[in-house]
Amino acid sequence: MNATPRVLAVLDDILASASPDERGALWHLAEAGRELDANLVRLPAGAEVGVHQEDVLDVLLVVLEGAGRVRVGGGGDIVLSPSTVVWLPRTSRRALSAGPDGLTYLTVHRRRPGLAVKPPGGAYEGGEGPCMLDRVCPECGRLSEDPAPVFCSRCGERFPER
């Protein structure tokens, strides 16, 4: 059976219908059976996505509106403006910051495999699995792989203090 290509979103329409103060993930790819993830993210003026490192996936970041910077490991900044396309290779350390007019961007990457909690040594010893609710982003619902997350790598929301 062949899959049928189709339009999933018109980003200009999504941006036009979002309230000016709406932030975080405005849209995400949610089709069943997909092999990609994509997120439309808006950061308000001066907001940041803290320093993080993606060890598994390359990420493509496409700036749609506003301006900002990507701080890269080893020093230096990549200036972001509309139509800038940045490749964020896996294992690269980076942080994002929005300029005075905010920053709206699309990220695209291979779909992340689901997290699984495995008992040590393969043996199940009973009891309940660890609670990971403190690793779920309060804005977009993404589970962070970081055991002590500060910012969500999907939408940039700051996690509550522990």
PDB file of C-alpha atoms in Angstrom:
ATOM      1  CA  MET A   1       0.000   0.000   0.000  1.00  0.00           C
ATOM      2  CA  ASN A   2       1.326   3.467  -0.870  1.00  0.00           C
ATOM      3  CA  ALA A   3       0.936   6.332   1.566  1.00  0.00           C
ATOM      4  CA  THR A   4      -0.720   9.484   0.257  1.00  0.00           C
ATOM      5  CA  PRO A   5       1.060  12.838   0.664  1.00  0.00           C
ATOM      6  CA  ARG A   6      -1.132  15.572   2.148  1.00  0.00           C
ATOM      7  CA  VAL A   7      -0.950  19.052   3.633  1.00  0.00           C
ATOM      8  CA  LEU A   8      -0.804  18.848   7.421  1.00  0.00           C
ATOM      9  CA  ALA A   9      -0.553  22.529   8.262  1.00  0.00           C
ATOM     10  CA  VAL A  10      -0.190  25.980   6.758  1.00  0.00           C
ATOM     11  CA  LEU A  11       2.260  27.636   9.130  1.00  0.00           C
ATOM     12  CA  ASP A  12       1.302  31.189   8.124  1.00  0.00           C
ATOM     13  CA  ASP A  13      -2.315  30.394   9.112  1.00  0.00           C
ATOM     14  CA  ILE A  14      -1.245  28.901  12.447  1.00  0.00           C
ATOM     15  CA  LEU A  15       0.915  31.939  13.227  1.00  0.00           C
ATOM     16  CA  ALA A  16      -1.842  34.365  12.184  1.00  0.00           C
ATOM     17  CA  SER A  17      -4.420  32.637  14.399  1.00  0.00           C
ATOM     18  CA  ALA A  18      -2.151  32.373  17.478  1.00  0.00           C
ATOM     19  CA  SER A  19      -2.475  35.154  20.014  1.00  0.00           C
ATOM     20  CA  PRO A  20       0.579  37.443  20.080  1.00  0.00           C
ATOM     21  CA  ASP A  21       1.524  36.325  23.604  1.00  0.00           C
ATOM     22  CA  GLU A  22       1.117  32.595  22.887  1.00  0.00           C
ATOM     23  CA  ARG A  23       4.425  30.812  23.399  1.00  0.00           C
ATOM     24  CA  GLY A  24       5.917  27.349  23.279  1.00  0.00           C
ATOM     25  CA  ALA A  25       4.851  24.702  20.797  1.00  0.00           C
ATOM     26  CA  LEU A  26       2.145  26.163  18.535  1.00  0.00           C
ATOM     27  CA  TRP A  27       1.974  23.025  16.374  1.00  0.00           C
ATOM     28  CA  HIS A  28       3.622  19.617  16.200  1.00  0.00           C
ATOM     29  CA  LEU A  29       3.566  16.708  13.807  1.00  0.00           C
ATOM     30  CA  ALA A  30       1.320  14.046  15.309  1.00  0.00           C
ATOM     31  CA  GLU A  31       0.530  11.639  12.484  1.00  0.00           C
ATOM     32  CA  ALA A  32       0.440   7.949  13.386  1.00  0.00           C
ATOM     33  CA  GLY A  33       3.204   5.848  11.861  1.00  0.00           C
ATOM     34  CA  ARG A  34       5.461   8.803  11.112  1.00  0.00           C
ATOM     35  CA  GLU A  35       9.253   8.606  11.145  1.00  0.00           C
ATOM     36  CA  LEU A  36       9.747  12.359  11.703  1.00  0.00           C
ATOM     37  CA  ASP A  37       8.961  14.849  14.434  1.00  0.00           C
ATOM     38  CA  ALA A  38       8.412  18.531  13.739  1.00  0.00           C
ATOM     39  CA  ASN A  39       7.524  21.409  16.064  1.00  0.00           C
ATOM     40  CA  LEU A  40       6.552  25.014  15.444  1.00  0.00           C
ATOM     41  CA  VAL A  41       7.885  26.941  18.457  1.00  0.00           C
ATOM     42  CA  ARG A  42       7.505  30.572  19.492  1.00  0.00           C
ATOM     43  CA  LEU A  43       9.757  32.147  22.108  1.00  0.00           C
ATOM     44  CA  PRO A  44       8.840  35.586  23.456  1.00  0.00           C
ATOM     45  CA  ALA A  45      11.325  38.468  23.470  1.00  0.00           C
ATOM     46  CA  GLY A  46      14.388  37.639  25.558  1.00  0.00           C
ATOM     47  CA  ALA A  47      13.324  34.033  26.282  1.00  0.00           C
ATOM     48  CA  GLU A  48      15.919  31.292  26.260  1.00  0.00           C
ATOM     49  CA  VAL A  49      16.176  27.561  25.776  1.00  0.00           C
ATOM     50  CA  GLY A  50      19.011  26.688  28.137  1.00  0.00           C
ATOM     51  CA  VAL A  51      22.178  24.864  27.253  1.00  0.00           C
ATOM     52  CA  HIS A  52      21.431  21.314  26.215  1.00  0.00           C
ATOM     53  CA  GLN A  53      22.881  18.523  24.140  1.00  0.00           C
ATOM     54  CA  GLU A  54      20.990  16.086  21.950  1.00  0.00           C
ATOM     55  CA  ASP A  55      23.009  12.866  21.873  1.00  0.00           C
ATOM     56  CA  VAL A  56      20.790  10.818  19.573  1.00  0.00           C
ATOM     57  CA  LEU A  57      19.290  13.041  16.863  1.00  0.00           C
ATOM     58  CA  ASP A  58      20.377  15.692  14.379  1.00  0.00           C
ATOM     59  CA  VAL A  59      17.950  18.628  14.350  1.00  0.00           C
ATOM     60  CA  LEU A  60      17.163  21.033  11.525  1.00  0.00           C
ATOM     61  CA  LEU A  61      16.018  24.466  12.766  1.00  0.00           C
ATOM     62  CA  VAL A  62      14.311  26.873  10.335  1.00  0.00           C
ATOM     63  CA  VAL A  63      13.629  30.450  11.493  1.00  0.00           C
ATOM     64  CA  LEU A  64      10.248  31.783  10.381  1.00  0.00           C
ATOM     65  CA  GLU A  65       9.854  35.051  12.310  1.00  0.00           C
ATOM     66  CA  GLY A  66      11.868  37.264  14.610  1.00  0.00           C
ATOM     67  CA  ALA A  67      15.535  36.950  15.418  1.00  0.00           C
ATOM     68  CA  GLY A  68      17.861  35.469  17.981  1.00  0.00           C
ATOM     69  CA  ARG A  69      21.030  33.494  18.493  1.00  0.00           C
ATOM     70  CA  VAL A  70      22.218  29.943  18.931  1.00  0.00           C
ATOM     71  CA  ARG A  71      25.074  29.806  21.426  1.00  0.00           C
ATOM     72  CA  VAL A  72      27.250  26.863  20.439  1.00  0.00           C
ATOM     73  CA  GLY A  73      29.601  24.786  22.575  1.00  0.00           C
ATOM     74  CA  GLY A  74      33.169  25.974  22.286  1.00  0.00           C
ATOM     75  CA  GLY A  75      32.081  29.599  22.086  1.00  0.00           C
ATOM     76  CA  GLY A  76      30.535  31.689  19.403  1.00  0.00           C
ATOM     77  CA  ASP A  77      27.044  32.505  18.299  1.00  0.00           C
ATOM     78  CA  ILE A  78      25.034  31.742  15.188  1.00  0.00           C
ATOM     79  CA  VAL A  79      22.829  34.715  14.335  1.00  0.00           C
ATOM     80  CA  LEU A  80      19.230  33.755  13.546  1.00  0.00           C
ATOM     81  CA  SER A  81      16.922  35.716  11.249  1.00  0.00           C
ATOM     82  CA  PRO A  82      13.941  34.770   9.054  1.00  0.00           C
ATOM     83  CA  SER A  83      14.753  32.068   6.489  1.00  0.00           C
ATOM     84  CA  THR A  84      17.943  30.987   8.303  1.00  0.00           C
ATOM     85  CA  VAL A  85      18.347  27.198   8.306  1.00  0.00           C
ATOM     86  CA  VAL A  86      20.660  25.754  10.965  1.00  0.00           C
ATOM     87  CA  TRP A  87      21.829  22.160  11.269  1.00  0.00           C
ATOM     88  CA  LEU A  88      22.281  21.116  14.902  1.00  0.00           C
ATOM     89  CA  PRO A  89      24.239  17.856  14.702  1.00  0.00           C
ATOM     90  CA  ARG A  90      23.772  15.264  17.411  1.00  0.00           C
ATOM     91  CA  THR A  91      26.222  15.657  20.312  1.00  0.00           C
ATOM     92  CA  SER A  92      26.433  19.426  19.740  1.00  0.00           C
ATOM     93  CA  ARG A  93      25.902  21.630  22.818  1.00  0.00           C
ATOM     94  CA  ARG A  94      23.710  24.639  22.177  1.00  0.00           C
ATOM     95  CA  ALA A  95      21.371  27.199  23.693  1.00  0.00           C
ATOM     96  CA  LEU A  96      18.813  29.441  21.979  1.00  0.00           C
ATOM     97  CA  SER A  97      17.915  32.997  22.841  1.00  0.00           C
ATOM     98  CA  ALA A  98      15.183  35.124  21.304  1.00  0.00           C
ATOM     99  CA  GLY A  99      15.831  38.702  20.242  1.00  0.00           C
ATOM    100  CA  PRO A 100      13.757  41.773  21.184  1.00  0.00           C
ATOM    101  CA  ASP A 101      10.899  40.775  18.826  1.00  0.00           C
ATOM    102  CA  GLY A 102      10.859  37.121  19.860  1.00  0.00           C
ATOM    103  CA  LEU A 103      11.742  34.097  17.750  1.00  0.00           C
ATOM    104  CA  THR A 104       9.526  31.632  15.888  1.00  0.00           C
ATOM    105  CA  TYR A 105      11.091  28.542  14.383  1.00  0.00           C
ATOM    106  CA  LEU A 106      10.364  25.083  13.045  1.00  0.00           C
ATOM    107  CA  THR A 107      12.422  22.088  14.155  1.00  0.00           C
ATOM    108  CA  VAL A 108      12.505  18.808  12.273  1.00  0.00           C
ATOM    109  CA  HIS A 109      14.249  15.592  13.287  1.00  0.00           C
ATOM    110  CA  ARG A 110      13.934  11.839  13.114  1.00  0.00           C
ATOM    111  CA  ARG A 111      11.300  10.545  15.490  1.00  0.00           C
ATOM    112  CA  ARG A 112      12.761   9.766  18.865  1.00  0.00           C
ATOM    113  CA  PRO A 113      12.302   6.204  20.059  1.00  0.00           C
ATOM    114  CA  GLY A 114      10.118   5.894  23.140  1.00  0.00           C
ATOM    115  CA  LEU A 115      11.764   5.799  26.546  1.00  0.00           C
ATOM    116  CA  ALA A 116      11.760   2.493  28.337  1.00  0.00           C
ATOM    117  CA  VAL A 117      12.623   1.784  31.948  1.00  0.00           C
ATOM    118  CA  LYS A 118      14.572  -1.451  32.204  1.00  0.00           C
ATOM    119  CA  PRO A 119      15.512  -3.222  35.405  1.00  0.00           C
ATOM    120  CA  PRO A 120      19.252  -3.539  36.096  1.00  0.00           C
ATOM    121  CA  GLY A 121      20.858  -6.702  34.734  1.00  0.00           C
ATOM    122  CA  GLY A 122      17.638  -7.677  32.967  1.00  0.00           C
ATOM    123  CA  ALA A 123      16.073  -9.148  36.105  1.00  0.00           C
ATOM    124  CA  TYR A 124      12.755  -7.838  37.375  1.00  0.00           C
ATOM    125  CA  GLU A 125      12.731  -7.465  41.127  1.00  0.00           C
ATOM    126  CA  GLY A 126       9.209  -6.120  41.584  1.00  0.00           C
ATOM    127  CA  GLY A 127       8.026  -2.786  42.890  1.00  0.00           C
ATOM    128  CA  GLU A 128       6.886   0.271  40.980  1.00  0.00           C
ATOM    129  CA  GLY A 129       8.850   2.018  38.282  1.00  0.00           C
ATOM    130  CA  PRO A 130      10.269   5.463  39.047  1.00  0.00           C
ATOM    131  CA  CYS A 131       7.886   8.391  38.760  1.00  0.00           C
ATOM    132  CA  MET A 132       8.998  10.697  35.965  1.00  0.00           C
ATOM    133  CA  LEU A 133       6.278  13.336  36.239  1.00  0.00           C
ATOM    134  CA  ASP A 134       8.884  15.941  37.219  1.00  0.00           C
ATOM    135  CA  ARG A 135      10.474  15.355  33.781  1.00  0.00           C
ATOM    136  CA  VAL A 136       7.265  16.099  31.821  1.00  0.00           C
ATOM    137  CA  CYS A 137       7.156  19.626  30.372  1.00  0.00           C
ATOM    138  CA  PRO A 138       4.192  21.531  31.863  1.00  0.00           C
ATOM    139  CA  GLU A 139       3.713  23.426  28.556  1.00  0.00           C
ATOM    140  CA  CYS A 140       3.911  20.795  25.781  1.00  0.00           C
ATOM    141  CA  GLY A 141       3.924  17.460  27.648  1.00  0.00           C
ATOM    142  CA  ARG A 142       7.271  16.189  26.307  1.00  0.00           C
ATOM    143  CA  LEU A 143       9.159  13.787  28.558  1.00  0.00           C
ATOM    144  CA  SER A 144      12.736  15.013  29.022  1.00  0.00           C
ATOM    145  CA  GLU A 145      15.570  12.500  28.906  1.00  0.00           C
ATOM    146  CA  ASP A 146      17.493  14.770  31.277  1.00  0.00           C
ATOM    147  CA  PRO A 147      17.018  13.548  34.876  1.00  0.00           C
ATOM    148  CA  ALA A 148      17.054  17.164  36.132  1.00  0.00           C
ATOM    149  CA  PRO A 149      15.720  19.307  33.258  1.00  0.00           C
ATOM    150  CA  VAL A 150      15.787  23.094  33.454  1.00  0.00           C
ATOM    151  CA  PHE A 151      14.295  23.967  30.030  1.00  0.00           C
ATOM    152  CA  CYS A 152      12.204  21.874  27.623  1.00  0.00           C
ATOM    153  CA  SER A 153      14.150  21.070  24.455  1.00  0.00           C
ATOM    154  CA  ARG A 154      10.908  21.099  22.431  1.00  0.00           C
ATOM    155  CA  CYS A 155       9.183  24.337  23.456  1.00  0.00           C
ATOM    156  CA  GLY A 156      11.686  26.167  25.666  1.00  0.00           C
ATOM    157  CA  GLU A 157       9.438  26.276  28.739  1.00  0.00           C
ATOM    158  CA  ARG A 158      11.258  26.408  32.058  1.00  0.00           C
ATOM    159  CA  PHE A 159      10.597  23.423  34.322  1.00  0.00           C
ATOM    160  CA  PRO A 160       9.332  24.244  37.838  1.00  0.00           C
ATOM    161  CA  GLU A 161      11.982  24.509  40.561  1.00  0.00           C
ATOM    162  CA  ARG A 162      12.429  21.316  42.553  1.00  0.00           C
TER     163      ARG A 162
END
